[in-house]
Short mmCIF file of C-alpha atoms and ligand atoms in Angstrom, two decimals:
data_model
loop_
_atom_site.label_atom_id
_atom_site.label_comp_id
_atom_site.label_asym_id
_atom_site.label_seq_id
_atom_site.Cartn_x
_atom_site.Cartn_y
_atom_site.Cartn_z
CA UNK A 26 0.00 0.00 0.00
CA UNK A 27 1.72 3.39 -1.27
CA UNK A 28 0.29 6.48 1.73
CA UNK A 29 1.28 9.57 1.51
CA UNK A 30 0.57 12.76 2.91
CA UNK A 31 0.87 16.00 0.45
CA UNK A 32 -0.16 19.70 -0.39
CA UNK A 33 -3.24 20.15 -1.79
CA UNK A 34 -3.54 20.80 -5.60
CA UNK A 35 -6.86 22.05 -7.12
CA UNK A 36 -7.00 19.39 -9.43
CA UNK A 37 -7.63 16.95 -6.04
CA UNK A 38 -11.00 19.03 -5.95
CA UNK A 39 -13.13 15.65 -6.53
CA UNK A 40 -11.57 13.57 -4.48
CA UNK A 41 -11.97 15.76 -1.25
CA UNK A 42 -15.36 16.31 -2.52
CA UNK A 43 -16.02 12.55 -1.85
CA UNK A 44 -14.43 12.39 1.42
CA UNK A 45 -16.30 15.54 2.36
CA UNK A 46 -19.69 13.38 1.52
CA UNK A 47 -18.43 10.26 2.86
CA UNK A 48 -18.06 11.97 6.12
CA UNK A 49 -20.49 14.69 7.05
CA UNK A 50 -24.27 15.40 7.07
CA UNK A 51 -25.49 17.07 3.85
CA UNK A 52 -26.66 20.25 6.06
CA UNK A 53 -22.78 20.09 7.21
CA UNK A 54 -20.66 19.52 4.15
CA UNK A 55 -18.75 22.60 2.26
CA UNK A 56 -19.18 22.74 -1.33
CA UNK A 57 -16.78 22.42 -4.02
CA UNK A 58 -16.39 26.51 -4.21
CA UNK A 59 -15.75 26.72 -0.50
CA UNK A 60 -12.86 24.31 -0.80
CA UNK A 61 -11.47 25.50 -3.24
CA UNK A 62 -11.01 28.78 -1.85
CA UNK A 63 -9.11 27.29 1.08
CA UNK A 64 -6.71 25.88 -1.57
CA UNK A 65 -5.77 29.47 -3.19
CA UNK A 66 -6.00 30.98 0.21
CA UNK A 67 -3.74 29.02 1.88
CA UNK A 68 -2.29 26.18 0.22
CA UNK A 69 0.20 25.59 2.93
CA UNK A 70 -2.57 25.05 5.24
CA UNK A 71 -4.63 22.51 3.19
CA UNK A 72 -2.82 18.66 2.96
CA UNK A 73 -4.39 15.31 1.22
CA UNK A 74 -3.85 11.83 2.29
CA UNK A 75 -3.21 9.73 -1.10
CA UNK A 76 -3.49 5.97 -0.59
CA UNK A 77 -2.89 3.79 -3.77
CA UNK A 78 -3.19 7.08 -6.03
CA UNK A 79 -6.54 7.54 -4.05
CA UNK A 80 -7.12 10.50 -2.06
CA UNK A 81 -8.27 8.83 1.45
CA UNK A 82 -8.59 12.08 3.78
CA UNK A 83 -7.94 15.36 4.10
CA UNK A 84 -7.16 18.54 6.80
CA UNK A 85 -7.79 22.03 6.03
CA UNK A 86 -6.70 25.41 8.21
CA UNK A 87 -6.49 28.66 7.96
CA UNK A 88 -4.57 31.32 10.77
CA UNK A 89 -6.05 33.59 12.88
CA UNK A 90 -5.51 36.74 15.20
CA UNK A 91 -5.44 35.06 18.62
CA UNK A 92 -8.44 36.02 20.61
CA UNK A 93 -9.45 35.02 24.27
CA UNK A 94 -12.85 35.64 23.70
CA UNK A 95 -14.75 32.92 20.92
CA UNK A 96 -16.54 34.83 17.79
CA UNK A 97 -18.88 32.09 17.21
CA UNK A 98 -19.69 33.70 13.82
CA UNK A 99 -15.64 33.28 12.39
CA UNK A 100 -16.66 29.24 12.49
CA UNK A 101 -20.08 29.04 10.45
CA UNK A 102 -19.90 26.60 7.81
CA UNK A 103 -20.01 27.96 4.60
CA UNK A 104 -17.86 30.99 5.71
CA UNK A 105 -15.10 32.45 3.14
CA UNK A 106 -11.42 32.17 4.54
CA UNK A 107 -10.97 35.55 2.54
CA UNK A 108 -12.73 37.11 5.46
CA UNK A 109 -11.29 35.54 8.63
CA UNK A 110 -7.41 34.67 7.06
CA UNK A 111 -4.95 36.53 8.38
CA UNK A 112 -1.64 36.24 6.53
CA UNK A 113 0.31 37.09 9.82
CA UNK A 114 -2.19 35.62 12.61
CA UNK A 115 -0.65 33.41 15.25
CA UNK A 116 -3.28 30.94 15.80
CA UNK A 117 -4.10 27.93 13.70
CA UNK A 118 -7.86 27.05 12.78
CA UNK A 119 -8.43 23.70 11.92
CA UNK A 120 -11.36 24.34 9.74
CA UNK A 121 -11.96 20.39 8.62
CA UNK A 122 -10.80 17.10 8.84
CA UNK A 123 -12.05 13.72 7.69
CA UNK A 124 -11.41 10.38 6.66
CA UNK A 125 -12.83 7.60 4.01
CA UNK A 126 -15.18 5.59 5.74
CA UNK A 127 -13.34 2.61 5.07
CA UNK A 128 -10.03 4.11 5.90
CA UNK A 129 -11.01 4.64 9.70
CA UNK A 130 -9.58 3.75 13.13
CA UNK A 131 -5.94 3.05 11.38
CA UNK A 132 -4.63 6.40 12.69
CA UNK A 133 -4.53 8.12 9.53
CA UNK A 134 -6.70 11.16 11.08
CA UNK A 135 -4.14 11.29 13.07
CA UNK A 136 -1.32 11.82 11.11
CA UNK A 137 -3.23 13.91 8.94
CA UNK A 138 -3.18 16.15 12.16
CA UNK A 139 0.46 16.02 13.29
CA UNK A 140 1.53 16.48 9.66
CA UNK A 141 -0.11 19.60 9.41
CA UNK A 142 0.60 20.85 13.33
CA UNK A 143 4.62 20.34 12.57
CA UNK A 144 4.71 21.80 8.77
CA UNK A 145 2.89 25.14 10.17
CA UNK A 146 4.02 26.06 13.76
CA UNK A 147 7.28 26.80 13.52
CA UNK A 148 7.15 28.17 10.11
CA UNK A 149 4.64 30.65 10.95
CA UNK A 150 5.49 31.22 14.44
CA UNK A 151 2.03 29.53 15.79
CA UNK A 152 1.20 29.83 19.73
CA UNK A 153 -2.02 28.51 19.89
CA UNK A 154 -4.42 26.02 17.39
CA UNK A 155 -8.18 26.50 17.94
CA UNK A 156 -10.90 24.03 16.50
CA UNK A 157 -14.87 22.99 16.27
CA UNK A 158 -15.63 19.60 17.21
CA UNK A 159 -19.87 18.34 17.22
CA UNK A 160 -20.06 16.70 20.50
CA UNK A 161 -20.85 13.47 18.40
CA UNK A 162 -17.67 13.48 16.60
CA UNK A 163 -16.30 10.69 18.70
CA UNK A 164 -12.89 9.70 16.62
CA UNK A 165 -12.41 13.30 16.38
CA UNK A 166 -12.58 14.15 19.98
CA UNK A 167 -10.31 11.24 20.60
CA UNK A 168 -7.99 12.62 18.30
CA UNK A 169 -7.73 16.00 19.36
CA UNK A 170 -7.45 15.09 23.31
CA UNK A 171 -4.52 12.70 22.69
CA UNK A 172 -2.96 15.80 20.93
CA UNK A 173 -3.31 18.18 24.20
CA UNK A 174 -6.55 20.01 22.93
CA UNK A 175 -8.91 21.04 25.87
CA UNK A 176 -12.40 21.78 26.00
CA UNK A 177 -13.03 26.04 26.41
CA UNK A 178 -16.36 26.44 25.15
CA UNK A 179 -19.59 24.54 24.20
CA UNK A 180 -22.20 26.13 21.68
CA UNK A 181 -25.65 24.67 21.85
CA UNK A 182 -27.05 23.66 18.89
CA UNK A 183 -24.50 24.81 16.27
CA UNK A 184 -24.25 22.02 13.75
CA UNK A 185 -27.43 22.05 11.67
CA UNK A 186 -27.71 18.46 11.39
CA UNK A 187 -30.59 16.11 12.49
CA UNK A 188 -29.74 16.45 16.29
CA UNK A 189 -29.78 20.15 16.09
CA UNK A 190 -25.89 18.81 18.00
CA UNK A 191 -23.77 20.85 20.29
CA UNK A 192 -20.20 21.88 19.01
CA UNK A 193 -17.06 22.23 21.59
CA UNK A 194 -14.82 24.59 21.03
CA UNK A 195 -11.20 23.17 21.76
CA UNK A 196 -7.77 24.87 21.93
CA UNK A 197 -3.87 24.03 22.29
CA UNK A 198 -1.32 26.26 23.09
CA UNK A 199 1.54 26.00 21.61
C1 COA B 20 -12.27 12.18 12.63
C2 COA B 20 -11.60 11.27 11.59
C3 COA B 20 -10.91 12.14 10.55
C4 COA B 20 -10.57 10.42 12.31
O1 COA B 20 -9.86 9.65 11.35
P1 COA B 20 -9.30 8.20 11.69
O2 COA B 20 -8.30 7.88 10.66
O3 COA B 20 -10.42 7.26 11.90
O4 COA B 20 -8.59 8.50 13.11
P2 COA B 20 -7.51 7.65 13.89
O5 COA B 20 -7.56 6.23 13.43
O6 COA B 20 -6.22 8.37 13.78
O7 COA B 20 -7.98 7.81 15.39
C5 COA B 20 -9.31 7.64 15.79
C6 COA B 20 -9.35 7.53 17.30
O8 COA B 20 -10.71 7.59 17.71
C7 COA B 20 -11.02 6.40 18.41
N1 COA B 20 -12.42 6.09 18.13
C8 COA B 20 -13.01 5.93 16.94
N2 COA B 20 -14.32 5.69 17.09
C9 COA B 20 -14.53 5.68 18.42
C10 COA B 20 -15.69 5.49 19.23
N3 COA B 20 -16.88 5.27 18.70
N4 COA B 20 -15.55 5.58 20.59
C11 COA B 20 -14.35 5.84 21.13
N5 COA B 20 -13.22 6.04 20.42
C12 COA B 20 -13.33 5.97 19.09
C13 COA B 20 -10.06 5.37 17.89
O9 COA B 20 -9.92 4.29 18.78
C14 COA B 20 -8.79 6.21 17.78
O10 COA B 20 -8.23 6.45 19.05
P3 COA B 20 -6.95 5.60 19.55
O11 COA B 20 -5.85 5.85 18.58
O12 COA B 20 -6.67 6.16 20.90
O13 COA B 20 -7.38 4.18 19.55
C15 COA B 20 -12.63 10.32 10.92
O14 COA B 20 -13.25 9.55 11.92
C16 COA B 20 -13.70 11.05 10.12
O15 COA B 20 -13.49 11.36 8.95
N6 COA B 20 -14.87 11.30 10.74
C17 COA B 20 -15.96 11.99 10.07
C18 COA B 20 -15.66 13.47 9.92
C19 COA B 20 -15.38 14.16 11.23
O16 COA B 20 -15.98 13.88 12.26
N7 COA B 20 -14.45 15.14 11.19
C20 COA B 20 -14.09 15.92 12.33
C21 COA B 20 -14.28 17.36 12.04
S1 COA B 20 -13.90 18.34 13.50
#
């Protein structure tokens, strides 16, 4: 099996497209346009999983001005990185991450994650990372715990999906 982990190129488009549908509710997934933004935004900040020429997974980011108190609004799905981007910010957002179903539970998310924490800190002098997790996001909780992310906020009925679900609000300093 050939894995590999590597900058995102537009031309991956459909294959994070699939993951995106493999992995989310409808209400919940970006579209294509949304993506792609992230790409041109900030390339750096967008890596692909490739397994067997496949693209199995994939992380996207995007860096903010650090703030102690949580603007709910700079997380709504949908949103354009052109507005909440900063080219100099000092925190990491980890705007999405996901998997191929049947590429689960073999700690793949998980590199995904430390690939993309170790190519961006130090180049662009991070101190703190800053994600959304639905409180039903199991793997993903998991994931981000073992990596020293704590809980600092919930939001009641953020995601738009079926369950109306909570979202936590989880951040690392650096
Ligand atoms: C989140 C996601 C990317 C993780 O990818 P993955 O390759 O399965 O992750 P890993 O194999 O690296 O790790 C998953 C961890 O969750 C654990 N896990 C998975 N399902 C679990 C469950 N139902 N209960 C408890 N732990 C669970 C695994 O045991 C593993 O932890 P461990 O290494 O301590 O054993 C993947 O599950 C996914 O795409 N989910 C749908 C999209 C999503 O929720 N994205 C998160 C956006 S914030």
């Amino acid at each position: 099996m050939k894995i590999s982990i590597r900058n995102t190129e537009k031309e991956d488009i459909e294959g994070i497209l699939s993951v995106e549908h493999d992995s989310f509710h409808p209400n919940i997934a970006e579209n294509a346009d949304t993506l792609l933004e992230r790409i041109e935004v900030f390339p750096n900040g967008f890596l692909v999983m490739e397994i067997n020429g496949e693209i199995a997974g994939y992380i996207s980011s995007e860096l903010w001005d650090y703030s102690e108190n949580i603007d709910t609004e700079k997380f709504e799905l949908g949103h354009s990185i052109t507005e909440t981007h900063r080219y100099d910010g000092k925190e990491l957002y980890i705007s999405s991450i996901a998997v191929l179903k049947m590429y689960r539970g073999k700690g793949y998310g998980d590199a995904l994650l430390s690939e993309l924490i170790s190519n961006i800190c130090n180049k662009y002098g991070i101190s703190s990372i800053i994600l959304m997790v639905s409180v039903n996001w199991i793997a993903a909780k998991r994931i981000y715990e073992k990596n020293g992310f704590h809980e600092i906020q919930v939001i009641n009925g953020f995601f738009d999906d079926d369950e109306r679900s909570d979202s936590i609000v989880m951040r690392k300093q650096i």
